[in-house]
XYZ file of C-alpha atoms in Angstrom:
120
model
C 11.521 -3.956 -15.799
C 9.490 -3.022 -12.741
C 9.784 -3.242 -9.110
C 7.900 -1.872 -5.841
C 9.966 -1.633 -2.588
C 8.018 -1.238 0.722
C 9.312 0.169 3.837
C 8.202 1.477 7.184
C 6.810 -1.422 9.087
C 7.579 -2.375 12.593
C 6.612 -2.990 16.395
C 4.338 -0.227 17.704
C 2.181 -0.233 20.752
C -1.482 -0.258 20.861
C -2.826 3.058 19.990
C 0.887 3.985 18.223
C 1.176 5.274 14.683
C 3.328 4.072 11.514
C 3.908 5.364 8.026
C 4.410 2.934 5.490
C 6.216 4.038 1.841
C 6.056 2.019 -1.441
C 8.486 3.165 -4.215
C 8.056 2.023 -7.944
C 10.991 1.783 -10.081
C 11.920 0.797 -13.455
C 10.886 1.686 -17.340
C 7.651 3.205 -16.351
C 5.301 5.266 -18.350
C 2.592 5.829 -16.338
C 0.887 4.568 -12.927
C -2.698 4.211 -12.576
C -4.171 2.864 -9.396
C -1.800 2.422 -6.349
C -2.910 0.206 -3.088
C -1.995 -1.111 0.199
C -3.366 -4.723 1.068
C -2.785 -6.732 4.264
C -2.516 -10.249 5.161
C -2.282 -12.285 8.484
C -1.246 -15.889 8.627
C -4.011 -18.251 7.891
C -6.458 -15.050 6.822
C -7.483 -14.005 3.367
C -5.622 -11.064 1.836
C -7.826 -7.763 2.300
C -7.898 -4.263 0.881
C -6.864 -1.489 3.112
C -6.775 1.305 0.845
C -6.251 2.351 -2.749
C -5.539 5.686 -4.817
C -5.949 6.756 -8.502
C -3.506 8.539 -10.335
C -5.878 11.642 -9.809
C -6.017 11.341 -6.049
C -9.305 9.594 -5.730
C -9.218 7.263 -2.747
C -11.144 4.193 -1.560
C -10.968 2.456 1.927
C -11.857 -0.881 2.679
C -13.630 -2.289 5.911
C -14.232 1.526 7.231
C -10.543 2.075 7.887
C -11.156 5.759 6.613
C -10.130 7.890 9.608
C -7.797 5.754 11.279
C -5.667 4.870 7.640
C -4.827 7.585 5.273
C -3.587 6.780 1.587
C -1.444 9.172 -0.365
C 0.629 9.436 -3.280
C 3.783 11.344 -4.893
C 3.434 11.156 -8.616
C 6.950 12.838 -9.212
C 8.580 10.269 -7.065
C 6.519 7.327 -8.086
C 5.537 6.672 -4.149
C 2.508 5.680 -2.293
C 2.157 6.081 1.556
C 0.007 4.742 4.012
C -0.431 6.757 7.402
C -1.531 4.681 10.074
C -3.030 5.804 13.266
C -4.707 4.477 16.633
C -3.084 1.357 15.960
C -4.973 -2.287 17.071
C -3.548 -5.438 17.617
C -6.157 -6.604 14.871
C -3.819 -4.431 12.419
C -1.056 -6.914 12.881
C -0.296 -8.352 9.495
C 2.193 -8.239 6.312
C 1.338 -5.222 4.362
C 1.861 -5.294 0.683
C 1.824 -2.656 -2.152
C -0.097 -3.140 -5.114
C 0.339 -1.086 -8.600
C -1.060 -0.921 -11.957
C 1.822 0.321 -14.220
C 2.220 1.042 -17.839
C 5.705 0.412 -19.200
C 7.562 2.476 -21.956
C 6.828 -0.614 -24.284
C 3.081 0.345 -23.849
C 2.410 -3.090 -22.026
C 0.346 -2.707 -18.785
C 0.714 -5.209 -15.766
C -0.389 -5.308 -12.104
C 2.871 -5.567 -9.577
C 3.072 -6.744 -6.026
C 5.874 -5.777 -3.267
C 7.499 -8.139 -1.213
C 5.449 -6.774 1.996
C 6.212 -5.133 5.331
C 5.699 -6.628 8.638
C 3.644 -4.766 11.128
C 2.830 -5.875 14.461
C 0.802 -3.855 16.772
C 1.618 -5.419 20.547
C 2.154 -4.228 24.366
């Protein structure tokens, strides 16, 4: 039994900052890649950033510089620090993780998502 819980979304003015958090819980043996995706109504879901268990990062759509992904392995948590937010960043942000359970099975999990709205 594994679940992901996201938090940190909200309403912010253009140019503002937010930090999203995602905590994985359950019978976890190991967590490989963790990442953040986003989806606006009527649009395709897109990768924002992902990070491996060793700390290697990848940013989609040239977001490196405004967004920073990090993780705390001891807390089974991944973060997304966002700055210089723009109205085009408005979307539901979803956490994703590749997790191996104690029974050695490996599955990909999604959180419920947290809403980020950038507006004046």
